[in-house]
Amino acid sequence: FFVPFYIPGNRFTIYSPYRDMKDRIDYQQVFTHFPVNLDYMLATKEFVMLEKETEFYLNEIKITNKRMRHPGGSFGYRIEENGRVSVFTSDCEFRIDEIAYIEQYADFFRDADLLVFDTQYTFEELVNKVDWGHSSASIAIDIAAQFNVKRLVLFHHDPEYSDDKLDMVLANAKSYVTSNLRRQNIDLEVDLAVEGDVIEV
């Protein structure tokens, strides 16, 4: 559904820690799954293999990939440019009772100006969703506070949530920040990811 992929002359470079990323996308686009395969998308596509859990530079931008816990595996990305840091991690499961596990991610999350984080489920829903590969807003807030993140954007919304449910998730998250972080003098801004939003870091 990404129209620029269909336009001849457009060029895309796809970076991935998965050696078989092109095969994965080819398989996703086979006729049994989708009516248009990758070869019919006429833009030029180049695939670049990244070493897992390493950093690389794209012009002056430093990008670090980090493994996330999720069935089948996934990666998050830390992007640094001109002293500003954005972290994006979708499809990740963190459990707040596993502090040692979370500490492995200290350098990945620390001092981010912006953290876009998988918060698909509420804390209550996670009780029945262990090992599904997703987290909650309260866990995201605790991690953001622990590693001095300035702004947290809740992302990867459950597709069954209504707008009203998402409003409730955001309201509960802000209440959690007020009741648990403000008394510790931790200032964390929390927002909800909305399609079409542009965030300046």
GROMACS .gro file of C-alpha atoms in nm:
model
  201
    1PHE     CA    1   0.000   0.000   0.000
    2PHE     CA    2   0.308   0.228  -0.013
    3VAL     CA    3   0.253   0.413  -0.341
    4PRO     CA    4   0.614   0.539  -0.385
    5PHE     CA    5   0.724   0.172  -0.424
    6TYR     CA    6   0.528   0.156  -0.750
    7ILE     CA    7   0.691   0.459  -0.915
    8PRO     CA    8   0.982   0.385  -1.154
    9GLY     CA    9   1.286   0.597  -1.074
   10ASN     CA   10   1.227   0.603  -0.699
   11ARG     CA   11   1.507   0.440  -0.501
   12PHE     CA   12   1.483   0.274  -0.160
   13THR     CA   13   1.752   0.124   0.060
   14ILE     CA   14   1.618  -0.123   0.317
   15TYR     CA   15   1.849  -0.189   0.613
   16SER     CA   16   1.797  -0.496   0.829
   17PRO     CA   17   1.983  -0.719   1.076
   18TYR     CA   18   1.805  -1.016   0.915
   19ARG     CA   19   2.014  -1.172   0.639
   20ASP     CA   20   1.702  -1.298   0.462
   21MET     CA   21   1.503  -0.974   0.470
   22LYS     CA   22   1.451  -0.968   0.093
   23ASP     CA   23   1.325  -1.328   0.104
   24ARG     CA   24   1.089  -1.236   0.388
   25ILE     CA   25   0.942  -0.945   0.195
   26ASP     CA   26   0.922  -1.152  -0.124
   27TYR     CA   27   0.729  -1.416   0.071
   28GLN     CA   28   0.498  -1.155   0.223
   29GLN     CA   29   0.415  -1.034  -0.127
   30VAL     CA   30   0.356  -1.370  -0.298
   31PHE     CA   31   0.026  -1.398  -0.482
   32THR     CA   32  -0.130  -1.620  -0.216
   33HIS     CA   33  -0.081  -1.334   0.034
   34PHE     CA   34  -0.114  -1.018  -0.174
   35PRO     CA   35  -0.219  -0.941  -0.533
   36VAL     CA   36   0.102  -0.750  -0.619
   37ASN     CA   37   0.443  -0.908  -0.577
   38LEU     CA   38   0.765  -0.717  -0.515
   39ASP     CA   39   0.875  -0.729  -0.881
   40TYR     CA   40   0.566  -0.532  -0.986
   41MET     CA   41   0.665  -0.253  -0.751
   42LEU     CA   42   0.888  -0.072  -1.000
   43ALA     CA   43   1.096   0.146  -0.768
   44THR     CA   44   1.457   0.036  -0.727
   45LYS     CA   45   1.504  -0.153  -0.400
   46GLU     CA   46   1.840  -0.229  -0.242
   47PHE     CA   47   1.880  -0.447   0.069
   48VAL     CA   48   2.167  -0.382   0.310
   49MET     CA   49   2.257  -0.632   0.581
   50LEU     CA   50   2.339  -0.494   0.925
   51GLU     CA   51   2.535  -0.676   1.190
   52LYS     CA   52   2.308  -0.753   1.486
   53GLU     CA   53   2.339  -0.525   1.791
   54THR     CA   54   2.590  -0.289   1.633
   55GLU     CA   55   2.596   0.073   1.525
   56PHE     CA   56   2.646   0.222   1.183
   57TYR     CA   57   2.641   0.570   1.031
   58LEU     CA   58   2.412   0.699   0.762
   59ASN     CA   59   2.566   1.033   0.668
   60GLU     CA   60   2.606   1.199   1.010
   61ILE     CA   61   2.332   0.992   1.176
   62LYS     CA   62   2.437   0.717   1.417
   63ILE     CA   63   2.196   0.421   1.422
   64THR     CA   64   2.214   0.133   1.669
   65ASN     CA   65   1.998  -0.178   1.644
   66LYS     CA   66   1.908  -0.381   1.952
   67ARG     CA   67   1.732  -0.717   1.983
   68MET     CA   68   1.390  -0.709   2.143
   69ARG     CA   69   1.208  -0.995   2.307
   70HIS     CA   70   0.928  -1.099   2.073
   71PRO     CA   71   0.819  -1.432   1.924
   72GLY     CA   72   1.017  -1.471   1.601
   73GLY     CA   73   1.251  -1.189   1.704
   74SER     CA   74   1.249  -0.815   1.641
   75PHE     CA   75   1.480  -0.515   1.668
   76GLY     CA   76   1.456  -0.165   1.805
   77TYR     CA   77   1.656   0.132   1.675
   78ARG     CA   78   1.837   0.416   1.850
   79ILE     CA   79   1.898   0.714   1.620
   80GLU     CA   80   2.140   0.991   1.720
   81GLU     CA   81   2.208   1.316   1.536
   82ASN     CA   82   2.341   1.654   1.651
   83GLY     CA   83   2.315   1.557   2.016
   84ARG     CA   84   1.950   1.448   1.989
   85VAL     CA   85   1.833   1.091   2.042
   86SER     CA   86   1.523   0.909   1.917
   87VAL     CA   87   1.448   0.546   2.004
   88PHE     CA   88   1.191   0.337   1.820
   89THR     CA   89   1.091  -0.005   1.941
   90SER     CA   90   0.782  -0.185   1.823
   91ASP     CA   91   0.705  -0.548   1.902
   92CYS     CA   92   0.884  -0.579   2.233
   93GLU     CA   93   0.791  -0.741   2.562
   94PHE     CA   94   0.931  -0.606   2.885
   95ARG     CA   95   0.836  -0.721   3.233
   96ILE     CA   96   0.901  -0.472   3.506
   97ASP     CA   97   0.986  -0.748   3.756
   98GLU     CA   98   1.289  -0.844   3.545
   99ILE     CA   99   1.518  -0.556   3.633
  100ALA     CA  100   1.835  -0.741   3.532
  101TYR     CA  101   1.682  -0.805   3.190
  102ILE     CA  102   1.584  -0.441   3.152
  103GLU     CA  103   1.933  -0.324   3.258
  104GLN     CA  104   2.071  -0.483   2.941
  105TYR     CA  105   1.893  -0.202   2.757
  106ALA     CA  106   2.031   0.088   2.961
  107ASP     CA  107   2.261   0.221   2.689
  108PHE     CA  108   1.988   0.176   2.430
  109PHE     CA  109   1.721   0.382   2.612
  110ARG     CA  110   1.933   0.618   2.822
  111ASP     CA  111   1.877   0.994   2.781
  112ALA     CA  112   1.652   0.961   2.475
  113ASP     CA  113   1.474   1.281   2.379
  114LEU     CA  114   1.199   1.071   2.222
  115LEU     CA  115   1.101   0.708   2.285
  116VAL     CA  116   0.834   0.545   2.068
  117PHE     CA  117   0.744   0.227   2.255
  118ASP     CA  118   0.519  -0.078   2.208
  119THR     CA  119   0.227  -0.043   2.452
  120GLN     CA  120  -0.025  -0.271   2.284
  121TYR     CA  121  -0.192  -0.393   2.603
  122THR     CA  122  -0.305  -0.249   2.932
  123PHE     CA  123  -0.124  -0.370   3.243
  124GLU     CA  124  -0.429  -0.581   3.335
  125GLU     CA  125  -0.445  -0.742   2.990
  126LEU     CA  126  -0.079  -0.845   3.007
  127VAL     CA  127  -0.163  -1.102   3.275
  128ASN     CA  128  -0.316  -1.318   3.001
  129LYS     CA  129  -0.072  -1.212   2.727
  130VAL     CA  130   0.264  -1.331   2.863
  131ASP     CA  131   0.506  -1.418   2.581
  132TRP     CA  132   0.287  -1.250   2.318
  133GLY     CA  133   0.570  -1.001   2.260
  134HIS     CA  134   0.413  -0.671   2.372
  135SER     CA  135   0.423  -0.431   2.665
  136SER     CA  136   0.202  -0.181   2.848
  137ALA     CA  137   0.208   0.194   2.907
  138SER     CA  138   0.293   0.156   3.276
  139ILE     CA  139   0.597  -0.057   3.196
  140ALA     CA  140   0.702   0.188   2.924
  141ILE     CA  141   0.672   0.475   3.172
  142ASP     CA  142   0.881   0.293   3.434
  143ILE     CA  143   1.153   0.221   3.177
  144ALA     CA  144   1.146   0.579   3.047
  145ALA     CA  145   1.178   0.712   3.401
  146GLN     CA  146   1.457   0.470   3.489
  147PHE     CA  147   1.666   0.577   3.190
  148ASN     CA  148   1.595   0.952   3.186
  149VAL     CA  149   1.379   0.962   2.873
  150LYS     CA  150   1.224   1.303   2.810
  151ARG     CA  151   0.923   1.217   2.592
  152LEU     CA  152   0.739   0.886   2.556
  153VAL     CA  153   0.501   0.811   2.271
  154LEU     CA  154   0.269   0.513   2.321
  155PHE     CA  155   0.261   0.304   2.006
  156HIS     CA  156   0.149  -0.027   1.850
  157HIS     CA  157  -0.212   0.011   1.959
  158ASP     CA  158  -0.426  -0.300   1.982
  159PRO     CA  159  -0.631  -0.303   1.657
  160GLU     CA  160  -0.943  -0.385   1.858
  161TYR     CA  161  -0.917  -0.067   2.067
  162SER     CA  162  -1.166   0.208   1.993
  163ASP     CA  163  -1.066   0.575   2.003
  164ASP     CA  164  -1.235   0.596   2.342
  165LYS     CA  165  -1.025   0.307   2.472
  166LEU     CA  166  -0.708   0.475   2.344
  167ASP     CA  167  -0.811   0.800   2.514
  168MET     CA  168  -0.850   0.601   2.836
  169VAL     CA  169  -0.506   0.442   2.791
  170LEU     CA  170  -0.349   0.788   2.752
  171ALA     CA  171  -0.542   0.931   3.047
  172ASN     CA  172  -0.435   0.639   3.267
  173ALA     CA  173  -0.075   0.678   3.152
  174LYS     CA  174  -0.071   1.047   3.239
  175SER     CA  175  -0.229   0.972   3.576
  176TYR     CA  176   0.041   0.710   3.637
  177VAL     CA  177   0.310   0.968   3.560
  178THR     CA  178   0.152   1.222   3.795
  179SER     CA  179   0.108   0.981   4.084
  180ASN     CA  180   0.436   0.790   4.051
  181LEU     CA  181   0.696   1.016   3.892
  182ARG     CA  182   0.621   1.376   3.983
  183ARG     CA  183   0.689   1.315   4.352
  184GLN     CA  184   1.033   1.189   4.245
  185ASN     CA  185   1.088   1.510   4.045
  186ILE     CA  186   1.092   1.311   3.720
  187ASP     CA  187   0.948   1.510   3.432
  188LEU     CA  188   0.821   1.283   3.154
  189GLU     CA  189   0.592   1.390   2.872
  190VAL     CA  190   0.358   1.114   2.748
  191ASP     CA  191   0.164   1.118   2.421
  192LEU     CA  192  -0.029   0.877   2.202
  193ALA     CA  193   0.099   0.793   1.853
  194VAL     CA  194  -0.151   0.914   1.592
  195GLU     CA  195  -0.128   0.845   1.221
  196GLY     CA  196   0.008   1.148   1.037
  197ASP     CA  197   0.173   1.306   1.341
  198VAL     CA  198   0.510   1.473   1.289
  199ILE     CA  199   0.729   1.500   1.598
  200GLU     CA  200   1.023   1.739   1.605
  201VAL     CA  201   1.311   1.625   1.825
   0.00000   0.00000   0.00000
